[in-house]
Short mmCIF file of C-alpha atoms and ligand atoms in Angstrom, two decimals:
data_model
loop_
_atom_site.label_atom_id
_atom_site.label_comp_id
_atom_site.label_asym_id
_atom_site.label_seq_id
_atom_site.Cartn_x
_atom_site.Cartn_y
_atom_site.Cartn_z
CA UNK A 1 2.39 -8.15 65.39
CA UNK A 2 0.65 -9.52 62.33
CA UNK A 3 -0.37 -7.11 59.73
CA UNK A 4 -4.04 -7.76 57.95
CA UNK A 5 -5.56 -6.72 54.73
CA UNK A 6 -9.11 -7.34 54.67
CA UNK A 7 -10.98 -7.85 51.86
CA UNK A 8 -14.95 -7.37 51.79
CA UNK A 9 -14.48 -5.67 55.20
CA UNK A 10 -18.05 -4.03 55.78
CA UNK A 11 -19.34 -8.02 54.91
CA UNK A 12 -20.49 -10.63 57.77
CA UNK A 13 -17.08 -12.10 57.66
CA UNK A 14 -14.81 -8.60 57.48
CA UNK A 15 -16.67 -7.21 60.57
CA UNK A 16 -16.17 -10.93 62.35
CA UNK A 17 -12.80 -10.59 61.36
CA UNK A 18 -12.86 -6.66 62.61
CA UNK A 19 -13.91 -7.91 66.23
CA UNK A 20 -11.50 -10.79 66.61
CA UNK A 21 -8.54 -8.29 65.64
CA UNK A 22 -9.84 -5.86 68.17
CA UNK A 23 -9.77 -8.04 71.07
CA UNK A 24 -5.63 -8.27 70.62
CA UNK A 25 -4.41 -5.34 69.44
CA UNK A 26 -0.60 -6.34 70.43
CA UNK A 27 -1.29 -9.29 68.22
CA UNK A 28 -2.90 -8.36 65.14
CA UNK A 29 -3.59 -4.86 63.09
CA UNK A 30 -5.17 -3.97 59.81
CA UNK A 31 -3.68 -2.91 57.23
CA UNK A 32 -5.60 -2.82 54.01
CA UNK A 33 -9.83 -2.88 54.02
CA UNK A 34 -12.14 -2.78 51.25
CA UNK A 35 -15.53 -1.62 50.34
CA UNK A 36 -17.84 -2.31 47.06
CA UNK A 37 -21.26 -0.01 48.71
CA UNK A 38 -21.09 0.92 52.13
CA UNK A 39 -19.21 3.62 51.87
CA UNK A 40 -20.27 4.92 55.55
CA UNK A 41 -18.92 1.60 56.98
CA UNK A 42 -15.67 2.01 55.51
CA UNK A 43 -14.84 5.04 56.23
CA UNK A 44 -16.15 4.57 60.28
CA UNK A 45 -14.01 1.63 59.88
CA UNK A 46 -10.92 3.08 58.81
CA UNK A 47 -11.22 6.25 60.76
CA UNK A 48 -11.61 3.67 63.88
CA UNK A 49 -9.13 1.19 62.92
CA UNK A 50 -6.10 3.95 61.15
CA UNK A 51 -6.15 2.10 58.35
CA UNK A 52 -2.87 2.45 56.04
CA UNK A 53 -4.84 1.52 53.02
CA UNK A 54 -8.22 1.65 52.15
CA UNK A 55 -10.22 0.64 48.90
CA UNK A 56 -13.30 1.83 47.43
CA UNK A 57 -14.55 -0.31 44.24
CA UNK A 58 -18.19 1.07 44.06
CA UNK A 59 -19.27 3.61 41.44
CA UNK A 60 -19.05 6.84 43.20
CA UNK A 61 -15.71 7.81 44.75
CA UNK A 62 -14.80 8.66 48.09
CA UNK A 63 -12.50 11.66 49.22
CA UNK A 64 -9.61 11.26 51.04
CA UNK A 65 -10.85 14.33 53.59
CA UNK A 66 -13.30 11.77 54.79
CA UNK A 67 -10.56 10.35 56.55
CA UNK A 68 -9.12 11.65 59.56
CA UNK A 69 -5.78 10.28 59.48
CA UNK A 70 -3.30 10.18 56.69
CA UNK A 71 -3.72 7.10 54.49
CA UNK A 72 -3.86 5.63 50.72
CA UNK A 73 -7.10 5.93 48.89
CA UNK A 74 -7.58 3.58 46.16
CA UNK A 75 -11.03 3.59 44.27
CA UNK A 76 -12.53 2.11 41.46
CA UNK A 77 -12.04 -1.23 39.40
CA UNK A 78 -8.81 -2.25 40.12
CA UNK A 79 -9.05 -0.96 43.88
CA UNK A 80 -8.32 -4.42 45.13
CA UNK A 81 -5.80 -5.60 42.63
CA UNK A 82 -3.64 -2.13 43.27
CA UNK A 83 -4.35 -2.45 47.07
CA UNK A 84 -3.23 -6.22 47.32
CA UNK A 85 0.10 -5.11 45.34
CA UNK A 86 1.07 -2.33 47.21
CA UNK A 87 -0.30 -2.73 51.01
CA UNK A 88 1.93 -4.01 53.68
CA UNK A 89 0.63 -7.15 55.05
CA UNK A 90 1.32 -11.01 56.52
CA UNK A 91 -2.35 -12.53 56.36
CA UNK A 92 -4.78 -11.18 53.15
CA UNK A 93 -7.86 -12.33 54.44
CA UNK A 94 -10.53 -12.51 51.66
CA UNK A 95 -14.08 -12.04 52.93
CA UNK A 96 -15.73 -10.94 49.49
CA UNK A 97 -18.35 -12.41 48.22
CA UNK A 98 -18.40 -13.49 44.36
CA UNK A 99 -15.55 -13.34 41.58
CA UNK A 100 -14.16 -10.16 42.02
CA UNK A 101 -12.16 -11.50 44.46
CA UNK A 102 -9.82 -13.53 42.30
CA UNK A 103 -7.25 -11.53 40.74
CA UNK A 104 -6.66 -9.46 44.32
CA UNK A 105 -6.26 -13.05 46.11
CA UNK A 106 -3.81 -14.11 43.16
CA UNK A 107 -1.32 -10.85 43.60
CA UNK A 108 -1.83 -12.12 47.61
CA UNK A 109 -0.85 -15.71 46.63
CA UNK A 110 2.48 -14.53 44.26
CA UNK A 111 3.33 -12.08 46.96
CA UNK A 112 3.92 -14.94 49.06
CA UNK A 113 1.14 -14.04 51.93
CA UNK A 114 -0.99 -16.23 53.97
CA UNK A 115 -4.55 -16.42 52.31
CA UNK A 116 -7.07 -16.38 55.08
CA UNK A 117 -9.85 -17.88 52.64
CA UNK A 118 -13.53 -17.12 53.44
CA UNK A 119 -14.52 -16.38 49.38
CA UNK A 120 -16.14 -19.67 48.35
CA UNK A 121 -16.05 -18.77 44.28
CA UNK A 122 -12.33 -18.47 44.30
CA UNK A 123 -12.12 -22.04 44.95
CA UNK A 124 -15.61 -23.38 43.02
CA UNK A 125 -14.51 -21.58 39.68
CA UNK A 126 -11.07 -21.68 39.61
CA UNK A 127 -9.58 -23.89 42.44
CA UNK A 128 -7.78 -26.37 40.27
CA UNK A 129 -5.43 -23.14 38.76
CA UNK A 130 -5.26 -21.65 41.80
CA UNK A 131 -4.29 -24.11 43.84
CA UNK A 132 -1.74 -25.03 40.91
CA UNK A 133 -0.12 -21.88 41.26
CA UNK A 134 -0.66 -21.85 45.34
CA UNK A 135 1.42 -25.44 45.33
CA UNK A 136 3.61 -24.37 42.75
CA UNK A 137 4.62 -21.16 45.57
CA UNK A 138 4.04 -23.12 48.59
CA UNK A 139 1.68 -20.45 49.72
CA UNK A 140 -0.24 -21.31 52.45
CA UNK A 141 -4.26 -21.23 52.11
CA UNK A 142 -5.91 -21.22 55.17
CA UNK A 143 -9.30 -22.02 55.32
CA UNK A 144 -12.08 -19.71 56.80
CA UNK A 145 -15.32 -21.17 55.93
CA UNK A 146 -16.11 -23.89 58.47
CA UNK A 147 -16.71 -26.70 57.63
CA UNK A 148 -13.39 -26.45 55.36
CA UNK A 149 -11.59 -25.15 58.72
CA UNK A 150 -12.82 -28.28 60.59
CA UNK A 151 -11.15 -30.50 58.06
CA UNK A 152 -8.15 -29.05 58.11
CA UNK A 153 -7.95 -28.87 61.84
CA UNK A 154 -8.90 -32.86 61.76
CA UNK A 155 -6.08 -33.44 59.34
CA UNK A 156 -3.45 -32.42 62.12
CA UNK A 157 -4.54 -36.11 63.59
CA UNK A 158 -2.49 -37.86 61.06
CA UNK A 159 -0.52 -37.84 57.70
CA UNK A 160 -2.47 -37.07 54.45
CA UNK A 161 -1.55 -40.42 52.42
CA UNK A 162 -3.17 -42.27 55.49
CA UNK A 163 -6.12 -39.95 55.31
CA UNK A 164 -9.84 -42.44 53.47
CA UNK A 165 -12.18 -39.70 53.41
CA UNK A 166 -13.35 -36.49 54.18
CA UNK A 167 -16.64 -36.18 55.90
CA UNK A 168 -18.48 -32.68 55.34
CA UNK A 169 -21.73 -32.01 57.66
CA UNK A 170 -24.63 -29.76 56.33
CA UNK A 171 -27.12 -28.65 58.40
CA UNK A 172 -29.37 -29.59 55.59
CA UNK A 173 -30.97 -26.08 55.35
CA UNK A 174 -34.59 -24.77 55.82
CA UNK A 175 -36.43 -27.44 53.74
CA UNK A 176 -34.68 -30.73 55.45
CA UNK A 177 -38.29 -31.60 56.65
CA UNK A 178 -40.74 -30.83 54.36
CA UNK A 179 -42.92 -33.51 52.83
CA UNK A 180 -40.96 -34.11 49.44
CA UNK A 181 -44.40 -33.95 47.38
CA UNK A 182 -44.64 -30.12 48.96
CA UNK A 183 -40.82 -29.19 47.96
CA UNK A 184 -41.88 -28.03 44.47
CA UNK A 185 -44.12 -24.77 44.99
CA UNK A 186 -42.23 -23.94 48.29
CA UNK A 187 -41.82 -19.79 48.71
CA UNK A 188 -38.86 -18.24 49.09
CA UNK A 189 -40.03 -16.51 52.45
CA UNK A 190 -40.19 -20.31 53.98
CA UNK A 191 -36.18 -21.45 51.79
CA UNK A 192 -35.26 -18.11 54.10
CA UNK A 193 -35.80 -19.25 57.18
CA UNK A 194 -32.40 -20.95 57.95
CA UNK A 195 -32.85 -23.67 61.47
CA UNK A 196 -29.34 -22.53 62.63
CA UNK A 197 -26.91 -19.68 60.55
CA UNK A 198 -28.19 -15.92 60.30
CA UNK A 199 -26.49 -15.22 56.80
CA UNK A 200 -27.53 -13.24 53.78
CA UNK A 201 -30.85 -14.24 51.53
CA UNK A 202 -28.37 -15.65 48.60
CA UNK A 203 -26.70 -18.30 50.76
CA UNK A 204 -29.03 -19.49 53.08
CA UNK A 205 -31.23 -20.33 49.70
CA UNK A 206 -28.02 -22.33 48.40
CA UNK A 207 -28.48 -23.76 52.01
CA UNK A 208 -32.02 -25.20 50.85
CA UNK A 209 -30.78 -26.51 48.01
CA UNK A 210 -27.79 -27.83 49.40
CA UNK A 211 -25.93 -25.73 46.10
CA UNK A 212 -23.85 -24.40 49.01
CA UNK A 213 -22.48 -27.89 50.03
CA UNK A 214 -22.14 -28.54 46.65
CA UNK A 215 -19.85 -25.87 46.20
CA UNK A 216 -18.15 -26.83 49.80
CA UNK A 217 -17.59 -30.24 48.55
CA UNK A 218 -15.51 -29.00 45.40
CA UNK A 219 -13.59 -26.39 47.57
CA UNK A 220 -12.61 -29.32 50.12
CA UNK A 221 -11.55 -31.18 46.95
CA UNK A 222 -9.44 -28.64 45.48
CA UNK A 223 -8.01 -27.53 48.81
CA UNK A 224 -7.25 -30.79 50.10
CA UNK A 225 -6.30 -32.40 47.11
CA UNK A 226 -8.82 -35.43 47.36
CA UNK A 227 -11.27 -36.96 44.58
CA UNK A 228 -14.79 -35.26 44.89
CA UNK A 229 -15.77 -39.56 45.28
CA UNK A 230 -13.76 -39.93 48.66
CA UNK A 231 -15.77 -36.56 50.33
CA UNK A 232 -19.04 -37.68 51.77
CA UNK A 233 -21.54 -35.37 52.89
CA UNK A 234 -23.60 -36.24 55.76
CA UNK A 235 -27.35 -34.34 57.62
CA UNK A 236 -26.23 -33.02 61.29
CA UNK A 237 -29.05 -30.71 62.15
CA UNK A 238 -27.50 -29.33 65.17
CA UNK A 239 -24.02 -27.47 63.42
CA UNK A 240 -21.94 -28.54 65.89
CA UNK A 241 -19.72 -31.25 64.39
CA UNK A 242 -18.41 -28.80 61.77
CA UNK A 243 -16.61 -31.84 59.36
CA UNK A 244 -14.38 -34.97 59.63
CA UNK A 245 -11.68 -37.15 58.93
CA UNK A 246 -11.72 -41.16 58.32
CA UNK A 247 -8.39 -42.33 58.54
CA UNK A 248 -7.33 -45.54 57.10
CA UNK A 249 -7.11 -47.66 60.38
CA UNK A 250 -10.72 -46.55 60.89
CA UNK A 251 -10.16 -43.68 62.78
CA UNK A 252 -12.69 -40.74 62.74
CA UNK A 253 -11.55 -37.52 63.67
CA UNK A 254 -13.93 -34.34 63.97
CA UNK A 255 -14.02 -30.69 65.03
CA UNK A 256 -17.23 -29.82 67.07
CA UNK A 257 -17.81 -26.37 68.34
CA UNK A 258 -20.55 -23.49 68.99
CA UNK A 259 -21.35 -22.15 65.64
CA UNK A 260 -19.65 -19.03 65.39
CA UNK A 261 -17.59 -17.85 62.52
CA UNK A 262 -15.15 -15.83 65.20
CA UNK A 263 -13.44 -18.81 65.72
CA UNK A 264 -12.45 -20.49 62.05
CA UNK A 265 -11.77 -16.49 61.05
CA UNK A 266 -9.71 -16.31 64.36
CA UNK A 267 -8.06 -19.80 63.79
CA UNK A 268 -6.79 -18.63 60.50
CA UNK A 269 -5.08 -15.80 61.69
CA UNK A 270 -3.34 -17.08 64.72
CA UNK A 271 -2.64 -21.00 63.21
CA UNK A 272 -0.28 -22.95 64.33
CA UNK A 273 -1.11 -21.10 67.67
CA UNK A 274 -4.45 -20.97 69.45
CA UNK A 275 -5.74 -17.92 71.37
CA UNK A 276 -8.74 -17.64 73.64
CA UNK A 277 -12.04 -16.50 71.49
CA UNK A 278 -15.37 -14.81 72.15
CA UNK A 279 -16.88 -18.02 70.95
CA UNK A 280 -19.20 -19.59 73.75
CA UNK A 281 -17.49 -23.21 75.41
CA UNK A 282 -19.59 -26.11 73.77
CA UNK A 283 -20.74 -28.48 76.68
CA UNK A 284 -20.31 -31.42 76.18
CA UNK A 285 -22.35 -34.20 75.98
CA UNK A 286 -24.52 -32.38 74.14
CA UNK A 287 -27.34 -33.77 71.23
CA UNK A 288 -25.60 -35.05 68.01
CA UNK A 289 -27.42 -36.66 64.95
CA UNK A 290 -26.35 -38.01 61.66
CA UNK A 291 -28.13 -38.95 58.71
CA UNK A 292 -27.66 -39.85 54.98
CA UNK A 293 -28.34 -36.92 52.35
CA UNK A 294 -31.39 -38.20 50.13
CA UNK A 295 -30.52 -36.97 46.77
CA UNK A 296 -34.51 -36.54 45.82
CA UNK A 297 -34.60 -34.20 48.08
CA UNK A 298 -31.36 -32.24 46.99
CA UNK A 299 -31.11 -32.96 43.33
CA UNK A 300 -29.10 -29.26 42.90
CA UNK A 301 -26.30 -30.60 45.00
CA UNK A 302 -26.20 -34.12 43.15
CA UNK A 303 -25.51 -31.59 39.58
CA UNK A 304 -23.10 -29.65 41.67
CA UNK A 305 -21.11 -32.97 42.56
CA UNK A 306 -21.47 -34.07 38.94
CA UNK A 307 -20.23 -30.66 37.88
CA UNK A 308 -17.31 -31.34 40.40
CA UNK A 309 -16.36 -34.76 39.48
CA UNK A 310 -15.77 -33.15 35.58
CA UNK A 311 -13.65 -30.39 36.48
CA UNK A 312 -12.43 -28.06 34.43
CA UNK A 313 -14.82 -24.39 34.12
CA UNK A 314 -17.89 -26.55 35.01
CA UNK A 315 -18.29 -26.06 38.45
CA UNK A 316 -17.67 -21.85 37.32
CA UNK A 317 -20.92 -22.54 34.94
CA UNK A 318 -22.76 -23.87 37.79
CA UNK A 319 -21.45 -20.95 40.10
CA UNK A 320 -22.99 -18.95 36.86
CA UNK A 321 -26.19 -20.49 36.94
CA UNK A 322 -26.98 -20.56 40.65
CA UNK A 323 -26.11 -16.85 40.52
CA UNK A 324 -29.19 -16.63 38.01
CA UNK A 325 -31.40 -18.98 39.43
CA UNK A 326 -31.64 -17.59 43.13
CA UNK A 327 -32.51 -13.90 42.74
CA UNK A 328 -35.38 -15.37 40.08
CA UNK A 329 -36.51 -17.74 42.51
CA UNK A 330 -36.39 -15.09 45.46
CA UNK A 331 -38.47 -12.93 42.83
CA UNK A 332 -40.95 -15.25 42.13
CA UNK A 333 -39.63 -15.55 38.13
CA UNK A 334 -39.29 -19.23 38.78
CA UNK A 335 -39.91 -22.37 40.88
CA UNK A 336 -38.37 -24.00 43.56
CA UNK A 337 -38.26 -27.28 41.71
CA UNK A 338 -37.27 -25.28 38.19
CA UNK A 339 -33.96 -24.62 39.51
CA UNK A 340 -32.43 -28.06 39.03
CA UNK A 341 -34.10 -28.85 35.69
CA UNK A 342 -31.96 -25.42 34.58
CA UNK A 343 -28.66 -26.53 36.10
CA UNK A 344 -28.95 -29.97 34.31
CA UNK A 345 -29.67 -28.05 30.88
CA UNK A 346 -26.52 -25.65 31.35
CA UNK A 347 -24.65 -28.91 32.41
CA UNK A 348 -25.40 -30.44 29.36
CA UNK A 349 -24.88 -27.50 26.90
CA UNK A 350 -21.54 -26.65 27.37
CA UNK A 351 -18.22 -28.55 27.07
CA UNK A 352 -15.96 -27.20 29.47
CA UNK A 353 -13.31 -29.87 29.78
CA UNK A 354 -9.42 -29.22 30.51
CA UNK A 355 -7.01 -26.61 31.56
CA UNK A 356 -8.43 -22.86 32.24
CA UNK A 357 -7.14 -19.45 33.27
CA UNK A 358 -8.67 -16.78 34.93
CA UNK A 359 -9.68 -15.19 31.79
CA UNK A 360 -11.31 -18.23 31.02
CA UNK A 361 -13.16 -18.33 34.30
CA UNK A 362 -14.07 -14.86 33.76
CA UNK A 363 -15.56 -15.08 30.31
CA UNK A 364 -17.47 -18.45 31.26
CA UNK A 365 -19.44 -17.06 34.15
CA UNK A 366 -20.59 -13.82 31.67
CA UNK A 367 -21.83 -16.60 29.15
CA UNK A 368 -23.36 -18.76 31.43
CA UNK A 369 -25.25 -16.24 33.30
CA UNK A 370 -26.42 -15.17 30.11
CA UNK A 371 -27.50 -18.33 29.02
CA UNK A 372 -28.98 -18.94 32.28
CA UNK A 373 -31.13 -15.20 32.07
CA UNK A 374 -32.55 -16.73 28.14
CA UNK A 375 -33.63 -19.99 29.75
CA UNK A 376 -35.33 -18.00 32.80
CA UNK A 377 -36.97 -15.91 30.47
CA UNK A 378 -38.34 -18.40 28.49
CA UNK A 379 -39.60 -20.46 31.35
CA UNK A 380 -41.71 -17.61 32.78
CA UNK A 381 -43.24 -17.50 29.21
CA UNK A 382 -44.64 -21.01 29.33
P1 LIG B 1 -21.43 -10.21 52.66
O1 LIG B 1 -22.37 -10.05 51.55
O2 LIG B 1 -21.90 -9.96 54.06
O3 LIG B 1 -20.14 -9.25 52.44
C1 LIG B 1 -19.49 -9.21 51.20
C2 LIG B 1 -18.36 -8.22 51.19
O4 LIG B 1 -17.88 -8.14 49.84
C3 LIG B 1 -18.78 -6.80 51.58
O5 LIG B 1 -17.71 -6.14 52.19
C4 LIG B 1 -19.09 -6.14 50.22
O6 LIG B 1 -18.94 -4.73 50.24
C5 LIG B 1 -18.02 -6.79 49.36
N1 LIG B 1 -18.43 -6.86 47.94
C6 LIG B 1 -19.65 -7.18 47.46
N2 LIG B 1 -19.65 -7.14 46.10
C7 LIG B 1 -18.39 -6.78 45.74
C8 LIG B 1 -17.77 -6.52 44.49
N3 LIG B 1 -18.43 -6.64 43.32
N4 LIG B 1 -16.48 -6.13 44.48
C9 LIG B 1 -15.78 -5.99 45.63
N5 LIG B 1 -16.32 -6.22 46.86
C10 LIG B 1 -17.61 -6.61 46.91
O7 LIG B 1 -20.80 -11.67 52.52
P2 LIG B 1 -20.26 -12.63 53.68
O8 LIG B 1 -19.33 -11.88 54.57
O9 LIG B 1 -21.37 -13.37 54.28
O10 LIG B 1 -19.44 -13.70 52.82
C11 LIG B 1 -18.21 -13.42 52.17
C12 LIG B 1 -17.71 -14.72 51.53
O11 LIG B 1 -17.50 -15.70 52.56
C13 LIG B 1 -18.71 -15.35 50.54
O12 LIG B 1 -18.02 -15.97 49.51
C14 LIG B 1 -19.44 -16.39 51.39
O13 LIG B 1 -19.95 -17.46 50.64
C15 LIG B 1 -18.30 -16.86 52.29
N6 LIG B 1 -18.74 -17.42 53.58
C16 LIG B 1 -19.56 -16.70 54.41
C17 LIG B 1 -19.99 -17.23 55.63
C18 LIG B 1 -20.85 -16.44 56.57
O14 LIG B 1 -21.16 -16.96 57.65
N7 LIG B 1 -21.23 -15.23 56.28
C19 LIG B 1 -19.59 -18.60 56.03
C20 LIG B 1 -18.68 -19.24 55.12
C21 LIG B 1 -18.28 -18.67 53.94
P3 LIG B 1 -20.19 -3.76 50.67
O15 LIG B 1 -20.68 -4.26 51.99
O16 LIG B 1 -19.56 -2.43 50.78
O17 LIG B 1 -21.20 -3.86 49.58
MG1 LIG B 2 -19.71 -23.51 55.34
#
C-alpha cells in the first residue's frame, strides 16, 4: 500500500489525483491533504477519505469537530511545511499552484520521498537549486504535468548520453489562428477559450501566449538536465502526441495518448509499474499535425526561452511578471500585445545572474511583481 500526501488537494490536479487513488484502494491511500480556500472541500474530503493529516493555510481556521474521525489539524502559514515534516507518507504529490509550494516540496525532497510533481513554479523559479539538492539526495522527481511525463516516459527508449533533443508539443493555445495583424487588441473572453484543455482562466491565458510552454521548456531543462538550445518546441493542435525524444541514431520516440491528466498523475504514482486507468483507449490511426512555432506570433515565449537560457532567478522574475501581467490583461488594465513589451523591460532591468536560494527566489518574485504593478500602472496612464 502506498501512502499519499496531497498537496493543493481541492485543485484540478488533487481531485484527479483523489479519483485515481479511489479506484485502488488496496494500492494507494492518502495520507496528508491540503487546502488554501475551500474549506468545505477539505473537510468532505477528509471526512470521505479518513485522512491522518489535514492542512488548512487560508485565513480563517477550521475546527477539528468538523471532522468526524480522529486526525491532525494543522492551519495557518506553515500548514504545509509542518504537515510535510510530520505526515507519514511514500509519494508527496504537489498539486499547488504558485510558490507556496516550495519549502513543503523541499522537507518532501530531504525526507527522502518520491515527489509526484504537478507545481510548475517549483521548477521555473528555482529548478536549478532544487534539482541540486534533489541529485545531491538521489530523490526521485516524478513528473506530473504532461508533456514533462511524456518525456520521461520516451527516455525509457534509450540511455540519456545518447539522447539529441527533447521535443515538447503545445497545442498552441486559443489564438494559434488568428490573423497576426488582429493579435494585438484581442479580449480576454476570446485568449479563454482554450481548442482542447478545460483549465483555470490563469493558465489557459499563458496557453495563448505560449508563457506556459515557456515555462515547460525550462522545467524539462532543469528536470532532465539538457540545455534550454537542445529542447524544441513544436504546434500539434490535436494534444495527443504529448512530447518526444530524438535519439542520436535518429530515432524519435513519443508518448501519444487521450488528453487526460488521470493518467500522467496515475503514472507517477504507480511508476515503474503500469495499472489500468479511467483514461479513454486512443485509436489509432488517428489525425496528427506538426508545425513550426512562429515566434511573431508568440514573442512572450521567445523572452521566456531567453529568460531560460540565462538562468539564475530570471526565469522566477518572469514567473513574477506573468503573475502581474495576466490578471491586468483579464481586467482589461492592459493589452494583449503590452504583455511582451513588459516582460522584455523586467528582462532587461534586473541582473539576476548566478547561484540562488530559496530566500532569494522568494524575495525576487515580491520585487518583481512590484515592479511589474509600477509599470502596469503607468501604462494605463498613457
Ligand atoms: P488549481 O487552481 O485548480 O488548484 C490549486 C490548489 O492549490 C488548490 O487546492 C488550492 O486550494 C491550492 N492553493 C492555492 N493557493 C494556495 C496557497 N497560496 N497556498 C497553499 N495552497 C494554495 O490548480 P491546478 O490543479 O490546475 O494546478 C496545480 C499546479 O499544477 C499548477 O502549478 C499548474 O500549473 C500545474 N498543472 C496543472 C495542470 C492542469 O491540467 N490543471 C496541467 C499541468 C500542470 P483551494 O482550492 O482551497 O483554494
Ligand atoms: Mg503541460
Amino acid at each position: 500500500m502506498k501512502k499519499i500526501a496531497i498537496i493543493g488537494a481541492t485543485g484540478s490536479i488533487g481531485r484527479q489525483a483523489i479519483d485515481v487513488i479511489e479506484r485502488y484502494p488496496d494500492a494507494f491511500c492518502v495520507t496528508m491533504i491540503s487546502a488554501h480556500s475551500d474549506k468545505d472541500g477539505l473537510i468532505s474530503l477528509a471526512n470521505r477519505l479518513k485522512v491522518p493529516t489535514v492542512c488548512y493555510t487560508g485565513e480563517s481556521s477550521l475546527d477539528i469537530t468538523d471532522f468526524n474521525y480522529p486526525c491532525t489539524l494543522l492551519c495557518g502559514e506553515n500548514a504545509l511545511v509542518d504537515g510535510a515534516e510530520s505526515a507519514d507518507y511514500d509519494i508527496f504529490l504537489n498539486a499547488v499552484v504558485g510558490l507556496p509550494a516550495l519549502r513543503p516540496t523541499m522537507v518532501a525532497i530531504k525526507k527522502g520521498a518520491r515527489i509526484a510533481l504537478s507545481n510548475k513554479e517549483m521548477l521555473v523559479s528555482a529548478g536549478e537549486y532544487v534539482m541540486a539538492v534533489a541529485r545531491k539526495l538521489k530523490s526521485e522527481i516524478i513528473p506530473v504535468d504532461s508533456e514533462h511525463s511524456a518525456i520521461f516516459q520516451c527516455l525509457s527508449a534509450g540511455k540519456r548520453e545518447d539522447v539529441d533533443k527533447l521535443i515538447i508539443t503545445s497545442s498552441g493555445g486559443a489564438f494559434r489562428d488568428i490573423p497576426l495583424a488582429m493579435l494585438d487588441d484581442l479580449s480576454p473572453e476570446r485568449a479563454l477559450n482554450h481548442p482542447n484543455w478545460n483549465m483555470g482562466k490563469k493558465i489557459t491565458i499563458d496557453c495563448a501566449t505560449m508563457v506556459n510552454k515557456g515555462f515547460e521548456v525550462i522545467e524539462a531543462s532543469r528536470l532532465f538536465d539538457i540545455d534550454i538550445q537542445s529542447i524544441e518546441t513544436v504546434i500539434h493542435r490535436e494534444s495527443i502526441v504529448h512530447s518526444m525524444v530524438r535519439f542520436k541514431d535518429g530515432a524519435v520516440v513519443a508518448q501519444l495518448s487521450e488528453p487526460d491528466m488521470r493518467l500522467p498523475i496515475q503514472y507517477a504514482f504507480t511508476y515503474p509499474e503500469r495499472l489500468p486507468s479511467p483514461v479513454k483507449p486512443l485509436t489509432v490511426p488517428c489525425d496528427l499535425s506538426f508545425r513550426a512555432v512562429d515566434f511573431e506570433r508568440y514573442p512572450c515565449f521567445k523572452i521566456m526561452l531567453e529568460a531560460g537560457a540565462l538562468g539564475g532567478l530570471y526565469p522566477a522574475a518572469m514567473l513574477a511578471a506573468d503573475s502581474v501581467l495576466v490578471p491586468a490583461y483579464l481586467s482589461g488594465q492592459i493589452k494583449y500585445s503590452q504583455m511582451p513589451i513588459v516582460m522584455s523591460e523586467v528582462l532587461a532591468s534586473f541582473s539576476l545572474k548566478g547561484m540562488y536560494d530559496i530566500d532569494d527566489v522568494l524575495r525576487i518574485n515580491a520585487e518583481v511583481e512590484k515592479y511589474t504593478h509600477r509599470v502596469v500602472k503607468n501604462l494605463c496612464r498613457i
